[in-house]
Structure formats: structure tokens, C-alpha cells
mmCIF file of C-alpha atoms and ligand atoms in Angstrom:
data_model
loop_
_atom_site.group_PDB
_atom_site.id
_atom_site.type_symbol
_atom_site.label_atom_id
_atom_site.label_comp_id
_atom_site.label_asym_id
_atom_site.label_seq_id
_atom_site.Cartn_x
_atom_site.Cartn_y
_atom_site.Cartn_z
ATOM 1 C CA MET A 1 0.000 0.000 0.000
ATOM 2 C CA LEU A 2 2.754 2.388 1.075
ATOM 3 C CA LYS A 3 4.707 1.430 -2.057
ATOM 4 C CA GLN A 4 1.678 2.251 -4.247
ATOM 5 C CA VAL A 5 1.313 5.650 -2.583
ATOM 6 C CA VAL A 6 5.003 6.415 -3.170
ATOM 7 C CA VAL A 7 4.758 5.358 -6.857
ATOM 8 C CA ALA A 8 1.580 7.419 -7.325
ATOM 9 C CA GLY A 9 3.313 10.392 -5.688
ATOM 10 C CA ARG A 10 6.248 10.082 -8.089
ATOM 11 C CA GLN A 11 3.890 9.851 -11.069
ATOM 12 C CA ASN A 12 2.110 13.024 -9.904
ATOM 13 C CA CYS A 13 5.446 14.778 -9.596
ATOM 14 C CA ILE A 14 6.426 13.728 -13.127
ATOM 15 C CA VAL A 15 3.056 14.905 -14.493
ATOM 16 C CA LEU A 16 3.414 18.213 -12.640
ATOM 17 C CA LEU A 17 6.977 18.660 -13.957
ATOM 18 C CA LEU A 18 5.847 17.946 -17.527
ATOM 19 C CA ALA A 19 2.978 20.434 -17.149
ATOM 20 C CA ILE A 20 5.427 23.123 -15.939
ATOM 21 C CA LEU A 21 7.805 22.434 -18.849
ATOM 22 C CA ILE A 22 4.948 22.610 -21.394
ATOM 23 C CA ALA A 23 3.693 25.868 -19.828
ATOM 24 C CA MET A 24 7.231 27.340 -19.950
ATOM 25 C CA PHE A 25 7.490 26.369 -23.617
ATOM 26 C CA PHE A 26 4.247 28.162 -24.514
ATOM 27 C CA VAL A 27 5.082 31.236 -22.417
ATOM 28 C CA GLY A 28 8.506 31.390 -24.125
ATOM 29 C CA ALA A 29 6.948 30.990 -27.549
ATOM 30 C CA GLY A 30 4.430 33.722 -26.675
ATOM 31 C CA CYS A 31 7.229 36.099 -25.657
ATOM 32 C CA ALA A 32 9.178 35.341 -28.837
ATOM 33 C CA LYS A 33 6.047 36.018 -30.900
ATOM 34 C CA ALA A 34 5.328 39.293 -29.071
ATOM 35 C CA GLN A 35 8.930 40.346 -29.608
ATOM 36 C CA GLY A 36 8.760 39.345 -33.259
ATOM 37 C CA ASP A 37 5.617 41.474 -33.616
ATOM 38 C CA THR A 38 7.419 44.527 -32.170
ATOM 39 C CA TYR A 39 10.153 44.172 -34.738
ATOM 40 C CA ARG A 40 7.808 43.082 -37.549
ATOM 41 C CA HIS A 41 7.921 46.244 -39.683
ATOM 42 C CA LEU A 42 11.690 46.476 -39.217
ATOM 43 C CA GLU A 43 12.029 42.859 -40.305
ATOM 44 C CA LEU A 44 10.007 43.539 -43.461
ATOM 45 C CA LYS A 45 12.040 46.665 -44.207
ATOM 46 C CA LEU A 46 15.318 44.711 -43.987
ATOM 47 C CA VAL A 47 13.995 41.895 -46.162
ATOM 48 C CA ARG A 48 12.761 44.437 -48.730
ATOM 49 C CA ALA A 49 16.289 45.946 -48.678
ATOM 50 C CA GLY A 50 17.579 42.580 -49.900
ATOM 51 C CA PHE A 51 18.738 40.765 -46.764
ATOM 52 C CA SER A 52 17.789 37.101 -46.542
ATOM 53 C CA ARG A 53 14.580 36.493 -44.611
ATOM 54 C CA PRO A 54 15.897 33.473 -42.648
ATOM 55 C CA MET A 55 18.913 35.484 -41.468
ATOM 56 C CA VAL A 56 16.850 38.525 -40.462
ATOM 57 C CA ASP A 57 14.186 36.336 -38.792
ATOM 58 C CA ARG A 58 16.772 34.393 -36.852
ATOM 59 C CA ALA A 59 18.601 37.515 -35.679
ATOM 60 C CA LEU A 60 15.580 39.602 -34.669
ATOM 61 C CA ARG A 61 13.702 36.755 -33.042
ATOM 62 C CA SER A 62 16.703 35.957 -30.871
ATOM 63 C CA ALA A 63 17.336 39.648 -30.085
ATOM 64 C CA PRO A 64 16.345 40.920 -26.642
ATOM 65 C CA PRO A 65 13.109 42.978 -26.519
ATOM 66 C CA PRO A 66 13.371 46.645 -27.530
ATOM 67 C CA MET A 67 15.263 48.620 -24.897
ATOM 68 C CA PHE A 68 12.960 51.616 -24.463
ATOM 69 C CA HIS A 69 14.769 52.576 -21.247
ATOM 70 C CA LEU A 70 18.047 52.881 -23.162
ATOM 71 C CA VAL A 71 16.489 55.114 -25.811
ATOM 72 C CA CYS A 72 14.901 57.153 -23.033
ATOM 73 C CA ASP A 73 18.272 57.578 -21.262
ATOM 74 C CA THR A 74 19.797 59.073 -24.411
ATOM 75 C CA MET A 75 16.982 61.647 -24.582
ATOM 76 C CA ARG A 76 17.409 63.018 -21.070
ATOM 77 C CA THR A 77 18.371 66.668 -21.011
ATOM 78 C CA GLY A 78 20.620 68.733 -18.769
ATOM 79 C CA LEU A 79 23.517 66.254 -18.763
ATOM 80 C CA GLY A 80 26.957 67.871 -18.999
ATOM 81 C CA PRO A 81 29.575 66.820 -21.563
ATOM 82 C CA PRO A 82 31.806 63.874 -20.562
ATOM 83 C CA SER A 83 35.081 64.761 -18.876
ATOM 84 C CA TYR A 84 38.321 63.443 -20.326
ATOM 85 C CA ALA A 85 40.760 65.366 -18.094
ATOM 86 C CA HIS A 86 41.856 62.332 -16.058
ATOM 87 C CA PHE A 87 43.331 60.707 -19.198
ATOM 88 C CA LEU A 88 46.146 63.251 -19.099
ATOM 89 C CA ALA A 89 47.418 62.001 -15.717
ATOM 90 C CA PRO A 90 51.034 60.700 -15.720
ATOM 91 C CA SER A 91 49.846 57.132 -14.987
ATOM 92 C CA GLU A 92 47.649 57.198 -18.133
ATOM 93 C CA ILE A 93 50.485 58.562 -20.280
ATOM 94 C CA ALA A 94 52.715 55.778 -18.928
ATOM 95 C CA ALA A 95 50.050 53.198 -19.884
ATOM 96 C CA ALA A 96 49.815 54.642 -23.417
ATOM 97 C CA ARG A 97 53.589 54.470 -23.767
ATOM 98 C CA ARG A 98 53.678 50.900 -22.418
ATOM 99 C CA PHE A 99 51.046 49.831 -24.942
ATOM 100 C CA ILE A 100 53.221 51.100 -27.816
ATOM 101 C CA GLU A 101 56.256 49.277 -26.424
ATOM 102 C CA ASP A 102 54.309 46.042 -25.886
ATOM 103 C CA HIS A 103 53.085 46.146 -29.515
ATOM 104 C CA ARG A 104 56.133 47.721 -31.154
ATOM 105 C CA TYR A 105 56.346 45.174 -34.011
ATOM 106 C CA CYS A 106 52.702 45.664 -34.845
ATOM 107 C CA PHE A 107 53.148 49.444 -34.789
ATOM 108 C CA GLN A 108 56.249 49.177 -37.006
ATOM 109 C CA GLU A 109 54.165 47.349 -39.626
ATOM 110 C CA GLU A 110 51.308 49.796 -39.214
ATOM 111 C CA LYS A 111 53.618 52.823 -39.605
ATOM 112 C CA ALA A 112 55.181 51.340 -42.743
ATOM 113 C CA GLU A 113 51.801 50.561 -44.312
ATOM 114 C CA TYR A 114 49.544 53.394 -43.107
ATOM 115 C CA GLY A 115 51.888 56.068 -41.778
ATOM 116 C CA VAL A 116 49.737 56.952 -38.754
ATOM 117 C CA ASP A 117 51.460 58.067 -35.540
ATOM 118 C CA PRO A 118 51.365 55.144 -33.024
ATOM 119 C CA ALA A 119 50.985 57.673 -30.181
ATOM 120 C CA VAL A 120 47.646 58.805 -31.644
ATOM 121 C CA ILE A 121 46.371 55.242 -32.078
ATOM 122 C CA SER A 122 47.444 54.374 -28.544
ATOM 123 C CA ALA A 123 45.734 57.533 -27.205
ATOM 124 C CA ILE A 124 42.468 56.612 -28.947
ATOM 125 C CA LEU A 125 42.558 53.088 -27.538
ATOM 126 C CA LEU A 126 43.229 54.477 -24.062
ATOM 127 C CA VAL A 127 40.325 56.941 -24.150
ATOM 128 C CA GLU A 128 37.841 54.654 -25.894
ATOM 129 C CA THR A 129 38.192 51.494 -23.803
ATOM 130 C CA ASP A 130 41.368 51.607 -21.686
ATOM 131 C CA PHE A 131 42.963 49.186 -24.167
ATOM 132 C CA GLY A 132 40.039 46.813 -24.300
ATOM 133 C CA THR A 133 39.152 46.851 -20.586
ATOM 134 C CA PHE A 134 35.722 48.474 -21.068
ATOM 135 C CA THR A 135 34.249 47.512 -24.428
ATOM 136 C CA GLY A 136 30.638 47.244 -23.229
ATOM 137 C CA LYS A 137 28.314 44.300 -22.719
ATOM 138 C CA THR A 138 25.140 45.490 -24.436
ATOM 139 C CA PRO A 139 23.917 43.375 -27.391
ATOM 140 C CA VAL A 140 24.491 45.727 -30.320
ATOM 141 C CA LEU A 141 21.748 44.140 -32.404
ATOM 142 C CA ALA A 142 19.225 45.082 -29.708
ATOM 143 C CA VAL A 143 20.653 48.619 -29.437
ATOM 144 C CA PHE A 144 20.203 49.385 -33.139
ATOM 145 C CA SER A 145 16.873 47.545 -33.374
ATOM 146 C CA SER A 146 15.573 49.593 -30.423
ATOM 147 C CA PHE A 147 16.551 52.876 -32.067
ATOM 148 C CA ALA A 148 15.475 51.743 -35.537
ATOM 149 C CA ILE A 149 11.843 51.195 -34.462
ATOM 150 C CA MET A 150 11.627 54.838 -33.366
ATOM 151 C CA ASP A 151 10.374 55.688 -36.851
ATOM 152 C CA ARG A 152 6.981 54.578 -35.456
ATOM 153 C CA LYS A 153 4.993 57.150 -33.534
ATOM 154 C CA ALA A 154 3.663 54.571 -31.064
ATOM 155 C CA ASN A 155 7.235 53.704 -30.047
ATOM 156 C CA ARG A 156 8.225 57.370 -29.761
ATOM 157 C CA ASP A 157 5.136 57.967 -27.609
ATOM 158 C CA ARG A 158 6.344 55.332 -25.185
ATOM 159 C CA VAL A 159 9.731 57.054 -24.824
ATOM 160 C CA TRP A 160 8.139 60.499 -24.634
ATOM 161 C CA TRP A 161 5.887 59.568 -21.711
ATOM 162 C CA SER A 162 8.808 57.912 -19.899
ATOM 163 C CA LEU A 163 10.677 61.220 -19.815
ATOM 164 C CA SER A 164 10.284 63.624 -16.916
ATOM 165 C CA PRO A 165 7.965 66.650 -17.404
ATOM 166 C CA GLN A 166 11.079 68.874 -17.373
ATOM 167 C CA ASP A 167 12.747 66.796 -20.125
ATOM 168 C CA ARG A 168 9.562 66.951 -22.209
ATOM 169 C CA LYS A 169 9.420 70.708 -21.719
ATOM 170 C CA ASN A 170 13.110 71.113 -22.644
ATOM 171 C CA TRP A 171 12.677 69.095 -25.830
ATOM 172 C CA GLY A 172 9.252 70.050 -27.126
ATOM 173 C CA ARG A 173 7.466 67.291 -29.007
ATOM 174 C CA LYS A 174 8.457 68.429 -32.503
ATOM 175 C CA ALA A 175 12.211 68.538 -31.795
ATOM 176 C CA PHE A 176 11.971 65.268 -29.853
ATOM 177 C CA ASP A 177 10.299 63.524 -32.812
ATOM 178 C CA LYS A 178 12.820 64.977 -35.267
ATOM 179 C CA LYS A 179 15.769 63.750 -33.170
ATOM 180 C CA LEU A 180 14.402 60.231 -32.725
ATOM 181 C CA ILE A 181 13.471 59.923 -36.402
ATOM 182 C CA GLU A 182 17.078 60.892 -37.277
ATOM 183 C CA ARG A 183 18.394 58.330 -34.765
ATOM 184 C CA SER A 184 16.082 55.718 -36.257
ATOM 185 C CA ALA A 185 17.562 56.297 -39.736
ATOM 186 C CA TRP A 186 21.081 56.174 -38.266
ATOM 187 C CA ALA A 187 20.337 52.926 -36.418
ATOM 188 C CA TYR A 188 18.797 51.380 -39.538
ATOM 189 C CA ARG A 189 22.038 52.085 -41.456
ATOM 190 C CA GLN A 190 23.984 50.423 -38.635
ATOM 191 C CA LEU A 191 21.651 47.409 -38.736
ATOM 192 C CA CYS A 192 22.192 47.067 -42.488
ATOM 193 C CA ALA A 193 25.955 47.141 -41.859
ATOM 194 C CA LEU A 194 25.569 44.437 -39.193
ATOM 195 C CA PHE A 195 23.665 42.175 -41.568
ATOM 196 C CA GLU A 196 26.240 42.860 -44.280
ATOM 197 C CA LEU A 197 28.929 41.692 -41.843
ATOM 198 C CA GLU A 198 26.949 38.526 -41.146
ATOM 199 C CA GLU A 199 26.368 37.827 -44.843
ATOM 200 C CA THR A 200 29.779 38.658 -46.256
ATOM 201 C CA ARG A 201 32.164 38.032 -43.358
ATOM 202 C CA ALA A 202 30.287 35.285 -41.514
ATOM 203 C CA MET A 203 30.145 37.319 -38.290
ATOM 204 C CA SER A 204 27.504 36.260 -35.798
ATOM 205 C CA VAL A 205 25.864 39.631 -35.205
ATOM 206 C CA ALA A 206 23.562 38.247 -32.511
ATOM 207 C CA SER A 207 26.581 37.568 -30.305
ATOM 208 C CA LEU A 208 28.228 40.981 -30.755
ATOM 209 C CA ARG A 209 28.410 43.065 -27.583
ATOM 210 C CA GLY A 210 29.317 46.728 -27.293
ATOM 211 C CA SER A 211 28.512 50.078 -25.732
ATOM 212 C CA VAL A 212 25.005 51.361 -25.061
ATOM 213 C CA MET A 213 25.239 53.185 -28.395
ATOM 214 C CA GLY A 214 26.330 50.017 -30.217
ATOM 215 C CA ALA A 215 30.062 50.776 -30.543
ATOM 216 C CA ILE A 216 32.164 47.633 -30.901
ATOM 217 C CA GLY A 217 35.559 46.448 -29.664
ATOM 218 C CA TRP A 218 38.706 48.215 -28.440
ATOM 219 C CA PRO A 219 38.372 51.140 -30.897
ATOM 220 C CA GLN A 220 34.556 51.369 -30.422
ATOM 221 C CA PHE A 221 33.716 51.248 -34.120
ATOM 222 C CA LEU A 222 30.139 51.522 -35.292
ATOM 223 C CA PRO A 223 29.151 48.708 -37.694
ATOM 224 C CA THR A 224 29.319 51.073 -40.708
ATOM 225 C CA SER A 225 32.942 51.914 -39.760
ATOM 226 C CA LEU A 226 33.739 48.250 -39.243
ATOM 227 C CA VAL A 227 32.479 47.452 -42.750
ATOM 228 C CA LYS A 228 34.391 50.349 -44.281
ATOM 229 C CA TYR A 229 37.627 50.516 -42.293
ATOM 230 C CA GLY A 230 37.985 47.185 -40.450
ATOM 231 C CA VAL A 231 41.336 45.468 -41.105
ATOM 232 C CA ASP A 232 42.581 41.978 -40.304
ATOM 233 C CA GLY A 233 45.828 43.127 -38.693
ATOM 234 C CA ASN A 234 47.162 39.764 -37.567
ATOM 235 C CA GLY A 235 46.248 37.935 -40.786
ATOM 236 C CA ASP A 236 44.150 35.200 -39.160
ATOM 237 C CA GLY A 237 41.425 35.618 -41.784
ATOM 238 C CA ARG A 238 38.900 37.516 -39.676
ATOM 239 C CA ILE A 239 38.468 41.002 -38.305
ATOM 240 C CA ASP A 240 38.149 41.003 -34.547
ATOM 241 C CA LEU A 241 38.213 44.438 -32.956
ATOM 242 C CA ASN A 242 38.779 42.809 -29.583
ATOM 243 C CA GLU A 243 42.323 41.901 -30.640
ATOM 244 C CA ALA A 244 45.112 44.484 -30.488
ATOM 245 C CA PRO A 245 46.540 44.049 -34.046
ATOM 246 C CA ASP A 246 43.115 44.285 -35.713
ATOM 247 C CA ALA A 247 42.199 47.273 -33.532
ATOM 248 C CA ILE A 248 45.502 49.067 -34.290
ATOM 249 C CA PHE A 249 45.347 48.514 -38.068
ATOM 250 C CA SER A 250 41.651 49.402 -38.254
ATOM 251 C CA ILE A 251 42.165 52.745 -36.463
ATOM 252 C CA ALA A 252 45.155 53.438 -38.733
ATOM 253 C CA ASN A 253 43.020 52.716 -41.786
ATOM 254 C CA TYR A 254 40.267 54.999 -40.491
ATOM 255 C CA LEU A 255 42.601 57.917 -39.713
ATOM 256 C CA ARG A 256 44.465 57.590 -43.003
ATOM 257 C CA ALA A 257 41.141 57.724 -44.853
ATOM 258 C CA TYR A 258 40.296 60.914 -42.933
ATOM 259 C CA GLY A 259 43.575 62.497 -44.073
ATOM 260 C CA TRP A 260 46.012 61.942 -41.183
ATOM 261 C CA CYS A 261 49.041 61.623 -43.478
ATOM 262 C CA GLN A 262 48.322 64.989 -45.095
ATOM 263 C CA ALA A 263 47.570 66.736 -41.789
ATOM 264 C CA LYS A 264 50.592 68.857 -40.898
ATOM 265 C CA THR A 265 49.207 71.609 -38.681
ATOM 266 C CA PHE A 266 47.474 71.204 -35.329
ATOM 267 C CA PRO A 267 44.053 72.342 -36.655
ATOM 268 C CA GLN A 268 44.368 69.823 -39.513
ATOM 269 C CA LYS A 269 45.130 67.045 -37.031
ATOM 270 C CA GLU A 270 42.228 68.198 -34.882
ATOM 271 C CA ALA A 271 39.932 67.904 -37.897
ATOM 272 C CA VAL A 272 41.044 64.294 -38.540
ATOM 273 C CA ILE A 273 40.442 63.189 -34.932
ATOM 274 C CA PHE A 274 37.118 65.042 -34.963
ATOM 275 C CA GLY A 275 36.161 62.684 -37.792
ATOM 276 C CA TYR A 276 36.672 59.804 -35.360
ATOM 277 C CA ASN A 277 34.631 61.331 -32.543
ATOM 278 C CA HIS A 278 32.677 64.571 -32.918
ATOM 279 C CA SER A 279 33.707 66.030 -29.599
ATOM 280 C CA THR A 280 36.217 68.846 -29.187
ATOM 281 C CA PRO A 281 37.209 67.834 -25.596
ATOM 282 C CA TYR A 282 37.819 64.294 -26.939
ATOM 283 C CA VAL A 283 39.976 65.588 -29.800
ATOM 284 C CA LEU A 284 42.083 67.801 -27.515
ATOM 285 C CA THR A 285 42.531 64.953 -25.034
ATOM 286 C CA VAL A 286 43.659 62.452 -27.679
ATOM 287 C CA LEU A 287 46.149 64.889 -29.186
ATOM 288 C CA GLY A 288 47.327 65.908 -25.694
ATOM 289 C CA ILE A 289 47.971 62.279 -24.704
ATOM 290 C CA ALA A 290 49.735 61.621 -28.020
ATOM 291 C CA LYS A 291 51.995 64.657 -27.596
ATOM 292 C CA ARG A 292 53.019 63.687 -24.055
ATOM 293 C CA THR A 293 53.479 60.030 -25.013
ATOM 294 C CA SER A 294 55.730 60.994 -27.939
ATOM 295 C CA GLU A 295 57.809 63.276 -25.700
ATOM 296 C CA GLU A 296 58.371 60.431 -23.246
ATOM 297 C CA LEU A 297 59.238 57.964 -26.012
ATOM 298 C CA ARG A 298 62.063 60.173 -27.286
HETATM 299 CA CA1 CA B 1 42.367 39.195 -37.282
#
């Protein structure tokens, strides 16, 4: 009798466990469907642009849900510009110099092929990610998908009403809409670049992680920059911006394309670095680090 009760109890447990698993499956499928619906018009737009439906489906259905909070954070007003002053501390200059010494053979090749000052490349890597220490953990596919769907008023409404009354007053609805529609177009271009990377260079875009604005790897390249200026510096057949040689050569390629080799005067050099990051404090910091690093290398 006792044995029968124990067996029946086990059977009930198995049935209960199966029921939970089946419920979890349907809840998961429901979430995936809801998520797919949110991205539906974006999915159609990408397929109409010529990207393969299975690839787009697979990527967007596995992407995290739209990050409205992230979009909202970028629309908050009253935030001061970032400070770069601490990068000019002697310990930071020493780190920039050490990086050049640790990768001197790579920099020799880079200098011979691209002609870009190693001190500038090292300064950029220091400021962007502290030589790969802080590259960001946000799924870049979700970042650009979240911004890309802001072409829809319903999605902008959701961000708008998540802002504080003061932020809404500072923006005004017209300027807010204009900004988010511009960001949506920008993010869509980045998404296209991501899918191009997946199609032509076999990169798994779903696994790419980066900053909250979707910048990737040690040099914090946007996908469009990665497509255009990414270089396989160590010759292993793939471009990985989380490896020093690829990061160094890719930055060199970018700066050469923006005219570094022709830039002789300080304002000309400023203009080239401004092409990398549209921030005057950033530009002055990078050139300041590079100058001090070069002085110490002599
Ligand atoms: Ca490589």
C-alpha cells in the first residue's frame, strides 16, 4: 500500500513537472512572438532591402526585446559633456607608452603601411576602452533595433511619456520627434551594416556586444565603420576588434582615410580626430595624450 502511494506520488510529480515544462514552452513561444511582432515592420524593411529572410528572422527573433529605457536615457536633457581630463594624468600617459612598447612590431608594420602616428592610435585606444578593458556588454543588435523602431509614432510615444515633465518641456514634441526619427535612420544604417557583416564576413551579429550606443571592440567602431575601415591586422582571416593588431590597423586605416598623413598643422590634425569622434574635448585629449606620449618615447 505504502509502495503504491510512493509510486503514485512520483507519477504526480512527473506529471506536474511535464505540465510546468509545457507551460514554460508556450510562455517562451508567446514572448518570442510578441517580440517578433514589435520588430515586424523592421524585419520587413530589412527583407525588402535585400537581406535574406531566414537570417533577419533568426537575428531579430533571438534579439532581446526593444530597450525603451536605453532610448529614453539618451533623450534626457541637462547632462553635462563627458570629462576626459583624467586621461592626461602621468599614470595614463605611462600606460599609453607601455602599450606602444608592448606592440612595437605591430606598430612598425602599421607605420610602414599606413603612416599613422602610433601615439595617436594608442591615445584613442586608451580613451575609448582603456585598451580593451571596457568595451561594453550590451547586445548591439538590440541597441540598433531599439533605435530603428523609433520611426513609429507609437514607439516614440512610449519614450516620450517615460521622460520627466522637465525633459519633455526642454525638448518640445516636434524637436523630440525629429531627433528620434534621425536616430532611427542612423540605427537602420547600422543594422544594415551588421547584416552585411553577417552575410559577407560570416560574423555572428547576434553575439556581438558593445557600448550602449552600439560601438564595438577596443576602438569602439560603429558597424558602418567596421564594414568600411575594419582590417585583419594579424592575418588570421577575420576582423576582430577585440584583438590588439586588428584594432591598431583598423584605427590606422580609419585615420588615413580621414587624411592623417596629409595633416601637418594642429588644426588639420584636430579635424582628422574630430572625424573619429565629434567632440572637441575628446579631440584635444587624444592629441594631448599623443603629444606627451611621444615626448616620453624620445
Ligand atoms: Ca584578425
